[in-house]
CSV table of C-alpha atoms in Angstrom, one decimal:
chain,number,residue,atom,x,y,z
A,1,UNK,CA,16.3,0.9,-48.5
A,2,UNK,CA,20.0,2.4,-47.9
A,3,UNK,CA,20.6,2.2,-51.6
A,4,UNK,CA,17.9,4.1,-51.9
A,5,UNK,CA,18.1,6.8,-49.3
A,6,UNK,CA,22.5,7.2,-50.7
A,7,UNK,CA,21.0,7.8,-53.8
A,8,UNK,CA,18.7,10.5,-52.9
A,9,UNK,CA,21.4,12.2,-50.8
A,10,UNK,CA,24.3,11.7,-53.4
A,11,UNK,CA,22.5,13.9,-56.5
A,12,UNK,CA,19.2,15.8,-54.3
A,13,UNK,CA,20.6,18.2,-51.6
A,14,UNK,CA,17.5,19.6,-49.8
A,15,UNK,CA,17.5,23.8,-49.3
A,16,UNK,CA,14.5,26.2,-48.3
A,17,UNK,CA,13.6,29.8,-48.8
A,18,UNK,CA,10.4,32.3,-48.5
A,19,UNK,CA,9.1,32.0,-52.1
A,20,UNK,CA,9.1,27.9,-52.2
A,21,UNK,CA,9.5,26.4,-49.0
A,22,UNK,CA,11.6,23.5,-48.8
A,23,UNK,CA,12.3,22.4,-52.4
A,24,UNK,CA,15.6,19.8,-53.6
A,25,UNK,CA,18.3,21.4,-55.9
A,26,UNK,CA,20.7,18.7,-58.4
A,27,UNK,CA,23.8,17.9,-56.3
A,28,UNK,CA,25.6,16.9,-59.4
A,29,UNK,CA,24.7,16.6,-63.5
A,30,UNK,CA,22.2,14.5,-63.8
A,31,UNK,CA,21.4,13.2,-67.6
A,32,UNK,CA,17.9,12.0,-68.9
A,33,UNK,CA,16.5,9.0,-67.7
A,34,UNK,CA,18.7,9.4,-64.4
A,35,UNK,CA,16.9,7.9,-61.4
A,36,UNK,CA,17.1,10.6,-58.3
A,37,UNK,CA,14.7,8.8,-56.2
A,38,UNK,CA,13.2,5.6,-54.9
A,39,UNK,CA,10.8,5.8,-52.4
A,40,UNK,CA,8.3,3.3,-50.6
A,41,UNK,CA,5.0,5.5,-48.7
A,42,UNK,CA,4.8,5.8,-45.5
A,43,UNK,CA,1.2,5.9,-45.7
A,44,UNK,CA,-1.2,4.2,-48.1
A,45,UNK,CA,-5.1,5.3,-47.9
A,46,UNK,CA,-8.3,5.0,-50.6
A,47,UNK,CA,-8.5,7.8,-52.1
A,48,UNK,CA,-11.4,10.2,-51.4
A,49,UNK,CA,-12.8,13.1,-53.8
A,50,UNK,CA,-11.4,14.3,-56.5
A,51,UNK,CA,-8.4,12.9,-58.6
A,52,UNK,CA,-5.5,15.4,-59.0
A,53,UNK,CA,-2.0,15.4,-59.0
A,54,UNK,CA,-0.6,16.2,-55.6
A,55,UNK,CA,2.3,17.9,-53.9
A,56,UNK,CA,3.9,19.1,-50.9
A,57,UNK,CA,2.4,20.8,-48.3
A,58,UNK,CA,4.6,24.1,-47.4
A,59,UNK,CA,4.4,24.9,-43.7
A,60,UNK,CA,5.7,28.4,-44.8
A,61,UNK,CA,2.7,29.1,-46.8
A,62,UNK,CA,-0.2,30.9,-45.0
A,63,UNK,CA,-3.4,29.7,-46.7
A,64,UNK,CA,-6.3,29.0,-44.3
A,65,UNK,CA,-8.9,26.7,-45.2
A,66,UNK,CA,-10.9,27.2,-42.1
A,67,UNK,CA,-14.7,27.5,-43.3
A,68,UNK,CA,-14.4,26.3,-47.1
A,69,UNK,CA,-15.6,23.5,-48.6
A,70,UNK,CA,-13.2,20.9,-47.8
A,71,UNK,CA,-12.7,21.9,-44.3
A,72,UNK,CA,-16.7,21.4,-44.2
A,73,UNK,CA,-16.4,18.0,-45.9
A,74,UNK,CA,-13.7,16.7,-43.8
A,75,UNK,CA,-16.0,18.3,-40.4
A,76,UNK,CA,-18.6,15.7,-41.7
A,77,UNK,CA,-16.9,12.9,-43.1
A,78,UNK,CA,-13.5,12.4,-41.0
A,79,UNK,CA,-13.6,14.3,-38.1
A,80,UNK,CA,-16.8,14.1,-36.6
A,81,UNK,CA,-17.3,10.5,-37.1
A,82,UNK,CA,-14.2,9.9,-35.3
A,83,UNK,CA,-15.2,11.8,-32.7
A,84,UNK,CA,-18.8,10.2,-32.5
A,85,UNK,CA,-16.9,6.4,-32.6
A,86,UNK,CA,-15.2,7.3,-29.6
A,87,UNK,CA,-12.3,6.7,-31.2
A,88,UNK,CA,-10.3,9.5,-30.4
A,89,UNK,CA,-11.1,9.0,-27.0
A,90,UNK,CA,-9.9,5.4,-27.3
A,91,UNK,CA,-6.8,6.4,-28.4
A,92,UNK,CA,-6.5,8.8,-25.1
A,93,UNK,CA,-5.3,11.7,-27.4
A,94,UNK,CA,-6.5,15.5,-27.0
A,95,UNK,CA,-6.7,16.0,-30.4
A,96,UNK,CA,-9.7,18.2,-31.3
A,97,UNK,CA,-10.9,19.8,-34.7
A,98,UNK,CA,-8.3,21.8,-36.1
A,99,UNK,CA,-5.6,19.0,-35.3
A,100,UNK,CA,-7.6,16.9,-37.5
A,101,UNK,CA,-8.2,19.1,-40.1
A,102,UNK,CA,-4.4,20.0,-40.7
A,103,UNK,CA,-3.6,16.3,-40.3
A,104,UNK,CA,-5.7,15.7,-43.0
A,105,UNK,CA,-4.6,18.8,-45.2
A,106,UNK,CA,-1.0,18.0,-45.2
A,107,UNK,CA,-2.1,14.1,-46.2
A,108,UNK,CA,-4.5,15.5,-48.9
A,109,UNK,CA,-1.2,18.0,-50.3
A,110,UNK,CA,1.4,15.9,-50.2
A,111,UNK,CA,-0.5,12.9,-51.5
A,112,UNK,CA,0.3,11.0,-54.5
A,113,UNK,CA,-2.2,9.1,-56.8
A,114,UNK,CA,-1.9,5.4,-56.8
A,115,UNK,CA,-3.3,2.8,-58.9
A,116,UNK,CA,-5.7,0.5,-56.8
A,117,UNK,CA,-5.3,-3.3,-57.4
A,118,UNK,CA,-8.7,-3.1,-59.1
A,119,UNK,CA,-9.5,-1.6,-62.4
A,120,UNK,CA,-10.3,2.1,-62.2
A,121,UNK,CA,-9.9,2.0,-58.9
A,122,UNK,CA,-7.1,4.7,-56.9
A,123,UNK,CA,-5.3,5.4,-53.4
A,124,UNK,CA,-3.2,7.8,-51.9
A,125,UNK,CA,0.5,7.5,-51.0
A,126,UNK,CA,2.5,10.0,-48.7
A,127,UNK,CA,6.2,10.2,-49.6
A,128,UNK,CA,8.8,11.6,-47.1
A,129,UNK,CA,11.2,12.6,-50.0
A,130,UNK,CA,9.0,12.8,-53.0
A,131,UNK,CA,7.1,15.3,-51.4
A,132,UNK,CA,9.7,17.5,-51.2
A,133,UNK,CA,10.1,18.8,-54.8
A,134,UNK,CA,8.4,21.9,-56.1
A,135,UNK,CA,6.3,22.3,-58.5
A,136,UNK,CA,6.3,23.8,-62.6
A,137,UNK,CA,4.4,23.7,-65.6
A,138,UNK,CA,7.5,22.8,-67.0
A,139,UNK,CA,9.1,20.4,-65.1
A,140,UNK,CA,12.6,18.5,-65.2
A,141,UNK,CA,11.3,15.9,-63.7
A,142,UNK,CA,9.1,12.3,-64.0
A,143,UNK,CA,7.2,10.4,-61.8
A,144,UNK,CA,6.2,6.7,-62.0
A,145,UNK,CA,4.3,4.4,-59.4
A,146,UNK,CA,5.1,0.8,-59.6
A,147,UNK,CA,2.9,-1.9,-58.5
A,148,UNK,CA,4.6,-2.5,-55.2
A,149,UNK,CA,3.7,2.0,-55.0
A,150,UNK,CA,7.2,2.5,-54.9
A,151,UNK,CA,7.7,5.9,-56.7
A,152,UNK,CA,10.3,6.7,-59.4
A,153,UNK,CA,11.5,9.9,-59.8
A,154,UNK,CA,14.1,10.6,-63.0
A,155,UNK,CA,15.3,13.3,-65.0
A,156,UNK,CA,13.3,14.0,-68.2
A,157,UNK,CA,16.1,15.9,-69.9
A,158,UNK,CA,19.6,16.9,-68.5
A,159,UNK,CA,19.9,18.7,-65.4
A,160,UNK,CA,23.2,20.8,-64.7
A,161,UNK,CA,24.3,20.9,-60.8
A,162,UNK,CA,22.3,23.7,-58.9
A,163,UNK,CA,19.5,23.4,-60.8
A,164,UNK,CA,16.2,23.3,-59.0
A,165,UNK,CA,14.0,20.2,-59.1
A,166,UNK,CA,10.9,20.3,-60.1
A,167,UNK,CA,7.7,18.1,-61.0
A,168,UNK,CA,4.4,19.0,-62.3
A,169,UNK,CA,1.5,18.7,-59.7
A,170,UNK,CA,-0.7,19.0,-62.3
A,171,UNK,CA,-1.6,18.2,-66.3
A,172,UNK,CA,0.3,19.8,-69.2
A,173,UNK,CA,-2.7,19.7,-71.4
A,174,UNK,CA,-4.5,22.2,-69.5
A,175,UNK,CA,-4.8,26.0,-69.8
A,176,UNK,CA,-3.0,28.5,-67.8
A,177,UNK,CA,-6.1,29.5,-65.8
A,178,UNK,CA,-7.1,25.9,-65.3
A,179,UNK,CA,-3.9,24.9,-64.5
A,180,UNK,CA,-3.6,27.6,-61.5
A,181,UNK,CA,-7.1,27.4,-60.3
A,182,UNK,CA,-6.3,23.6,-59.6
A,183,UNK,CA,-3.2,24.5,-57.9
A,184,UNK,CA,-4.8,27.4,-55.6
A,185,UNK,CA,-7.7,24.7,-54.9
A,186,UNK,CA,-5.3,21.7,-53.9
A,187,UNK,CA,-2.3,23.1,-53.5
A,188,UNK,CA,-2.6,26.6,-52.2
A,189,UNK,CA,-0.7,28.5,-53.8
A,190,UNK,CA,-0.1,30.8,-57.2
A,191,UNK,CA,1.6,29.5,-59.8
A,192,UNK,CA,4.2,32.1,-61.7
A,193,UNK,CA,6.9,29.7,-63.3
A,194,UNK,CA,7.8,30.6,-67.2
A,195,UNK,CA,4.9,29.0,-68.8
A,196,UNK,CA,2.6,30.4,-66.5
A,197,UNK,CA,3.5,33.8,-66.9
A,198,UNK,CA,3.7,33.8,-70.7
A,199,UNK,CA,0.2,34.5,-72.4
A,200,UNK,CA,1.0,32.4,-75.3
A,201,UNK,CA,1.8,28.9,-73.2
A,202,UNK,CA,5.2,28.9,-75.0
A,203,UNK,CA,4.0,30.3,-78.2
A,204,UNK,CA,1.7,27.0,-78.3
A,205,UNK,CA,-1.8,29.5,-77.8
A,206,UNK,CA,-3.3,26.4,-75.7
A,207,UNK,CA,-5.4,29.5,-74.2
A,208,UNK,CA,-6.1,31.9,-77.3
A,209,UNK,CA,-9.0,32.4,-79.1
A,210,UNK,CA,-9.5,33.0,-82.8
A,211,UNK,CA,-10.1,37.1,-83.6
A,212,UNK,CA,-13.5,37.6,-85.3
A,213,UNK,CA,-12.8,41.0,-86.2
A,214,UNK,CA,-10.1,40.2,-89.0
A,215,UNK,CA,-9.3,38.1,-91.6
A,216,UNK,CA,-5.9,36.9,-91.1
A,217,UNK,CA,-5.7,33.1,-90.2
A,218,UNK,CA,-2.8,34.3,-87.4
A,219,UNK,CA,-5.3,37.1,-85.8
A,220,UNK,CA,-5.6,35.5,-82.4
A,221,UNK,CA,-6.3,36.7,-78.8
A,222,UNK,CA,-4.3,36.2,-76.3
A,223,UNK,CA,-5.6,35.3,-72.8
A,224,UNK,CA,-4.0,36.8,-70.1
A,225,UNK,CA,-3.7,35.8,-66.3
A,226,UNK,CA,-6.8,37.1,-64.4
A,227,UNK,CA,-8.8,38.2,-67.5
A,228,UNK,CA,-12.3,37.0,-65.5
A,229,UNK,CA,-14.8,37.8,-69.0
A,230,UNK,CA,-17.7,36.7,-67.9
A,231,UNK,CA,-18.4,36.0,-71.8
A,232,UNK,CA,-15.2,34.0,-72.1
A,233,UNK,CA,-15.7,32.0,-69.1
A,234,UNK,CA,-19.4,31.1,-69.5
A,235,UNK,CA,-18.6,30.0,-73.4
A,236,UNK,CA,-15.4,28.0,-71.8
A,237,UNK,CA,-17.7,26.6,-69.6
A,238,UNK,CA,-20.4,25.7,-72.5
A,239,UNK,CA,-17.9,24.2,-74.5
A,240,UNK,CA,-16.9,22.0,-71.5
A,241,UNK,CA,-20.7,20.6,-71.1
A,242,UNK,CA,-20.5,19.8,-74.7
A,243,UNK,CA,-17.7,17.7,-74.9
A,244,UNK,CA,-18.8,15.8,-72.0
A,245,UNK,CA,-22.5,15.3,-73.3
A,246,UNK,CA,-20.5,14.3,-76.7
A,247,UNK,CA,-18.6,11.5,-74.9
A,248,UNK,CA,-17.7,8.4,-77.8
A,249,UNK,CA,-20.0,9.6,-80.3
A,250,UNK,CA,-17.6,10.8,-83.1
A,251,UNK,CA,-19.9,12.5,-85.1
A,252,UNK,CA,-20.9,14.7,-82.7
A,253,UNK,CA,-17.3,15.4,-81.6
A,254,UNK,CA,-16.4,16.2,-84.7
A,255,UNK,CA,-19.0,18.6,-85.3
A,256,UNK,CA,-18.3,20.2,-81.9
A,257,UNK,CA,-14.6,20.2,-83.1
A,258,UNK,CA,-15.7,21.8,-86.0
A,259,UNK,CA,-17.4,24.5,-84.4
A,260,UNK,CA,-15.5,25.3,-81.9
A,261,UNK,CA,-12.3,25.9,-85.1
A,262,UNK,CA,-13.9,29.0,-85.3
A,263,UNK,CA,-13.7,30.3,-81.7
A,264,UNK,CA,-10.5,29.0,-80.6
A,265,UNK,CA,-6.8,28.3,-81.6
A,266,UNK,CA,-6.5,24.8,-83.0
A,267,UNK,CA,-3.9,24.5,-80.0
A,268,UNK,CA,-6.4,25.6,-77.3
A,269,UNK,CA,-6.6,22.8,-74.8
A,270,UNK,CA,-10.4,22.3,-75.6
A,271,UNK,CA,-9.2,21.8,-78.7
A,272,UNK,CA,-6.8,19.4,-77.7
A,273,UNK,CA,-9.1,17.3,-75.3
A,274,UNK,CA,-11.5,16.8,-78.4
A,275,UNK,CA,-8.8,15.6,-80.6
A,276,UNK,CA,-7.4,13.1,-78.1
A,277,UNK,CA,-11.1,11.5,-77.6
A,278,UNK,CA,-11.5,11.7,-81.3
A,279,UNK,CA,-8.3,9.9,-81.9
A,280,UNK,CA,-9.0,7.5,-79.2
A,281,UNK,CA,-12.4,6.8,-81.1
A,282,UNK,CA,-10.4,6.2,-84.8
A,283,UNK,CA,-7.6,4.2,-82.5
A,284,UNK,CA,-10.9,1.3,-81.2
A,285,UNK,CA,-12.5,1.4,-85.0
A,286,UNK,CA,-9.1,0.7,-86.7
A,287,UNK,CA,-8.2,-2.0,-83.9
A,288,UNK,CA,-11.7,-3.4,-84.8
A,289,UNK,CA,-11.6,-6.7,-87.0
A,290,UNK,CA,-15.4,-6.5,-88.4
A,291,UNK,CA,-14.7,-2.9,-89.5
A,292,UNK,CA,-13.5,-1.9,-92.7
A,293,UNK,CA,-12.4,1.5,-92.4
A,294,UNK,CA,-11.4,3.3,-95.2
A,295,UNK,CA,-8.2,5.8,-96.0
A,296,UNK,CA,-9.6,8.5,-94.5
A,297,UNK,CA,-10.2,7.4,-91.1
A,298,UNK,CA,-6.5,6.0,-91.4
A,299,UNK,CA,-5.5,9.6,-92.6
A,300,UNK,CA,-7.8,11.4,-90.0
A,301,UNK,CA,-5.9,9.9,-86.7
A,302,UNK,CA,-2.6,10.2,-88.3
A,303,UNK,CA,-3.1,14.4,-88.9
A,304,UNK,CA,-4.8,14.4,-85.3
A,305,UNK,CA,-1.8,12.8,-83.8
A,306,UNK,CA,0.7,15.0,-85.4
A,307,UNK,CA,-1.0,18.3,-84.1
A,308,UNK,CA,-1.0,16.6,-80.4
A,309,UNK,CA,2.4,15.8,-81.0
A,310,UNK,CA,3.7,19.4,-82.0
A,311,UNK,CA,2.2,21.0,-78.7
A,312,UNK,CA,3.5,18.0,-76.5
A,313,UNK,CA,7.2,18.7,-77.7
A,314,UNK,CA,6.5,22.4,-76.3
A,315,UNK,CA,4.7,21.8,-73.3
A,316,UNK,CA,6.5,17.9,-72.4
A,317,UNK,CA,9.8,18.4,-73.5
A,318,UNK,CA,12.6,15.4,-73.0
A,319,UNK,CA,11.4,12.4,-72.0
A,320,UNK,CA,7.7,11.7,-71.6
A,321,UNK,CA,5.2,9.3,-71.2
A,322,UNK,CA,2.3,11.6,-73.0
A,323,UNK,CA,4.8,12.0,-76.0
A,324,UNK,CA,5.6,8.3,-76.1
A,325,UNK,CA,1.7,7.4,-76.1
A,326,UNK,CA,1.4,10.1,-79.0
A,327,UNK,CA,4.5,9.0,-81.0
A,328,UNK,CA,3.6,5.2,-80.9
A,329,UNK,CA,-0.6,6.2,-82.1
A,330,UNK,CA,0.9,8.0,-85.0
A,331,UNK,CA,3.5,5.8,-85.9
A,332,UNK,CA,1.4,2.8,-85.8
A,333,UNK,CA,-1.4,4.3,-87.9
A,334,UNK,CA,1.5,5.0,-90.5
A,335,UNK,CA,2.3,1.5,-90.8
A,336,UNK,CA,-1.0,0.2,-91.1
A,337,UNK,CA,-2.0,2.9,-93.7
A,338,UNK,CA,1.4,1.8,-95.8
A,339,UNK,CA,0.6,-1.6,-95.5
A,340,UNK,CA,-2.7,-1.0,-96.1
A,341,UNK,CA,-2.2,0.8,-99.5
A,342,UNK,CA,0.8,-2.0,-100.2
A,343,UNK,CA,-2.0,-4.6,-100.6
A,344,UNK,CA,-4.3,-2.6,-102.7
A,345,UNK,CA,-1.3,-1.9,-105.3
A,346,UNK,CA,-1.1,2.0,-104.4
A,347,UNK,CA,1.9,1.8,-102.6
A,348,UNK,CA,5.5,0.5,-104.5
A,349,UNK,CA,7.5,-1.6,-102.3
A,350,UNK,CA,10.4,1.0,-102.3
A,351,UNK,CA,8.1,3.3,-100.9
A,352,UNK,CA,6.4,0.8,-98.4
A,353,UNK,CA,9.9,0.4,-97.4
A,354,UNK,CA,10.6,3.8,-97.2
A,355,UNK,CA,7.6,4.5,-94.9
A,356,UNK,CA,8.5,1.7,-92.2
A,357,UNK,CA,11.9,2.7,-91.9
A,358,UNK,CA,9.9,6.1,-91.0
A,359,UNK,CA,8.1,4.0,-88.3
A,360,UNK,CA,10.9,2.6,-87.1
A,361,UNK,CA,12.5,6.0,-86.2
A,362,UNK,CA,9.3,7.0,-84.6
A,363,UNK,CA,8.8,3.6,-82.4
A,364,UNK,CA,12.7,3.5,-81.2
A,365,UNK,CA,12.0,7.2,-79.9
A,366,UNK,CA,8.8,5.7,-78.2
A,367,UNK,CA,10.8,3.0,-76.8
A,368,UNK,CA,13.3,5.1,-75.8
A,369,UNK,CA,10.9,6.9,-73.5
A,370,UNK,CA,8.8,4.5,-72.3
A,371,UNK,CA,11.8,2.0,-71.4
A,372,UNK,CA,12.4,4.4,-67.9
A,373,UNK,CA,8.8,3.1,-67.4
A,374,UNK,CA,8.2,0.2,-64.1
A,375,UNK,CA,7.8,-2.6,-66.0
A,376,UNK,CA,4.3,-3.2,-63.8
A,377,UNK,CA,2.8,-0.1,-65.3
A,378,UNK,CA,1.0,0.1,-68.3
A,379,UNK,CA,3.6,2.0,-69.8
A,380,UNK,CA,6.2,-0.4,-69.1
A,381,UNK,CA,3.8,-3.5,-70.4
A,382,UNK,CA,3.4,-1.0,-73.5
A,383,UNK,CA,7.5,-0.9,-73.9
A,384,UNK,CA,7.6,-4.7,-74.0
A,385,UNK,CA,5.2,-4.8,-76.9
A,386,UNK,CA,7.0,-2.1,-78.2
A,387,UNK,CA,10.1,-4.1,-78.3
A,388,UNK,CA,8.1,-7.3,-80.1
A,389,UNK,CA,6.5,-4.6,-82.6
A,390,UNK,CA,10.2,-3.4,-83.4
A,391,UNK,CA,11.3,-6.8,-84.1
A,392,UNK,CA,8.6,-7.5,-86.4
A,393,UNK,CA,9.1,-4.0,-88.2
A,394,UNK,CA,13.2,-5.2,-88.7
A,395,UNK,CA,12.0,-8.2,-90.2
A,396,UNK,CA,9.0,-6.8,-92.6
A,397,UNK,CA,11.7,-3.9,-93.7
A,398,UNK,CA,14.1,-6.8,-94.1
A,399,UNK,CA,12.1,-9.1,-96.3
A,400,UNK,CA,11.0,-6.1,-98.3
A,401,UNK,CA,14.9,-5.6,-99.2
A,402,UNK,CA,15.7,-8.8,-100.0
A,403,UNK,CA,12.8,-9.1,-102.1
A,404,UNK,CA,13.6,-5.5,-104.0
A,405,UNK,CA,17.1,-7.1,-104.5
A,406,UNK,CA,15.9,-10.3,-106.3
């Protein structure tokens, strides 16, 4: 672990101050990819509740949860059963109620998700150092869990010396409001870096609604921080039912997707969440020997992944495992489609050619991305079919020249 503690201490230099707490600034340049931390927990538990991204608990900050619903939960699930076992007694320790209860809040803060051994199933893992850097919607930062729940932490983009370090506690694909009610919830505290306090998201509108009162196709509304409509939230929330009622029936989530075009920006991140479980949908019916889908369902998850690709490279710039995902869907569906159209004579050979070499772009900027990955993670398993996918790319473009050349 030395290796790993020089490391940290050579490019992180740990600083504090009212607005953030402790937080870790760059030492030194740091480029993309660059590994600033390894870090074994120092405490492994199952993970209780909800699933969220998690961060570190600021001693500084002065957020009482006395008398809300977690304190309650934790009163009836972890504290007084302790209490009734006797084992507090056993351990000959004074602690009493509110010693508990802040144990358990700095644990449930600072906690990081883990993948559980069994499928679907997750843990919790306190960091010393992870914990330590702050928070942004925009982040500089990755994190990776490996299956000995060793976190990674690396550079997503190139970080100059005296920068701040941050990671995102939360998920990019989510609105402004959502995005800072999670973080007041779990985290405790108000969120006000860039893209937060911009009403278009970074000009991406993942929170605007379409204007009903004009006729311009780029009349929208833009939904500011603390704007509490009732009518906007209890249509939000409507929409929300929907999609979740919807669940893997395509036809209905298109429909919704359809109807919700005229309400909100094609960008909103309802919008978004549809098209993702949509694409996912297309993704198992292509993959699907017995079907035989036609162009359009070829053509359908290639324009869906293209419009989740252009907000990703707003909201997840640099390196990132979202874009990756994103960047590998679309340029996989382009193969098939070229190949596709290759055996039904609608596609030369110069221009199946042409397309691949296309895909080939696309998958070494996947790889790229993905390669920073533990290999343990599905991610990293992902990179090393990527690499066998490349190879077999090289040799169809290969064969397809030679044979143009004859």
């Amino acid at each position: 672990m030395a290796a790993v503690t020089d490391d940290f201490v050579k490019k992180c230099e740990v600083k504090q101050n009212e607005a953030l707490g402790r937080f870790v600034v760059a030492q030194c340049n740091l480029r993309a990819g660059e590994t600033v931390l390894l870090e074994q927990p120092i405490v492994v538990l199952p993970h209780m509740g909800d699933r969220r991204c998690s961060k570190c608990f600021k001693l500084t900050q002065s957020f009482c949860r006395k008398g809300t619903d977690i304190w309650k939960h934790y009163q009836e699930h972890a504290f007084a059963p302790l209490e009734a076992s006797g084992v507090l007694r056993h351990l000959q320790t004074e602690a009493d109620e509110d010693l508990v209860q802040g144990l358990l809040s700095i644990l449930d803060v600072n906690a990081y998700e883990i993948r559980a051994p069994e499928a679907g199933g997750s843990m919790k893992g306190l960091y010393r150092r992870a914990a330590l850097f702050a928070h942004s919607c925009i982040p500089n930062l990755v994190t990776a869990i490996d299956e000995e729940r060793r976190i990674k932490v690396y550079a997503n983009r190139f970080i100059a010396a005296g920068e701040i370090l941050y990671i995102c506690y939360t998920n990019v694909l989510l609105g402004t409001e959502e995005r800072r009610e999670i973080l007041k919830v779990g985290k405790y505290f108000h969120c006000s870096c860039p893209r937060c306090q911009d009403p278009t998201e970074l000009g991406t509108h993942m929170s605007s609604f379409i204007c009903s009162h004009c006729s311009c196709p780029d009349g929208f509304i833009i939904r500011h921080a603390g704007d509490g409509h009732e009518f906007v939230s209890n249509m939000l929330e409507r929409a929300k039912e929907e999609i979740f009622h919807a669940k893997d029936d395509i036809y209905r989530l298109e429909l919704l997707l359809a109807k919700l075009s005229r309400l909100l920006h094609r960008n909103h991140y309802l919008m978004l969440d549809l098209k993702q479980n949509i694409a996912s949908i297309l993704r198992q019916i292509l993959q699907n020997i017995t079907h035989r889908p036609n162009r359009k369902v070829y053509e359908r998850k290639i324009r869906l992944c293209q419009e989740i690709l252009l907000v990703l490279k707003v909201v997840a710039p640099g390196i990132s495992r979202l874009k990756a995902i994103a960047l590998y869907e679309l340029a996989n569906t382009q193969a098939e489609l070229a190949r596709k159209q290759y055996s039904e004579q609608e596609l030369s050979a110069s221009d199946l050619q042409a397309t691949l070499e296309q895909v080939e772009v696309m998958i070494r900027e996947s790889l790229r991305m993905l390669l920073f990955e533990p290999l343990a993670t599905p991610e990293g398993q992902l990179s090393r079919s990527l690499l066998r996918e490349l190879k077999e790319l090289q040799d169809d473009i290969k064969n397809i020249q030679e044979s143009n050349d004859d």
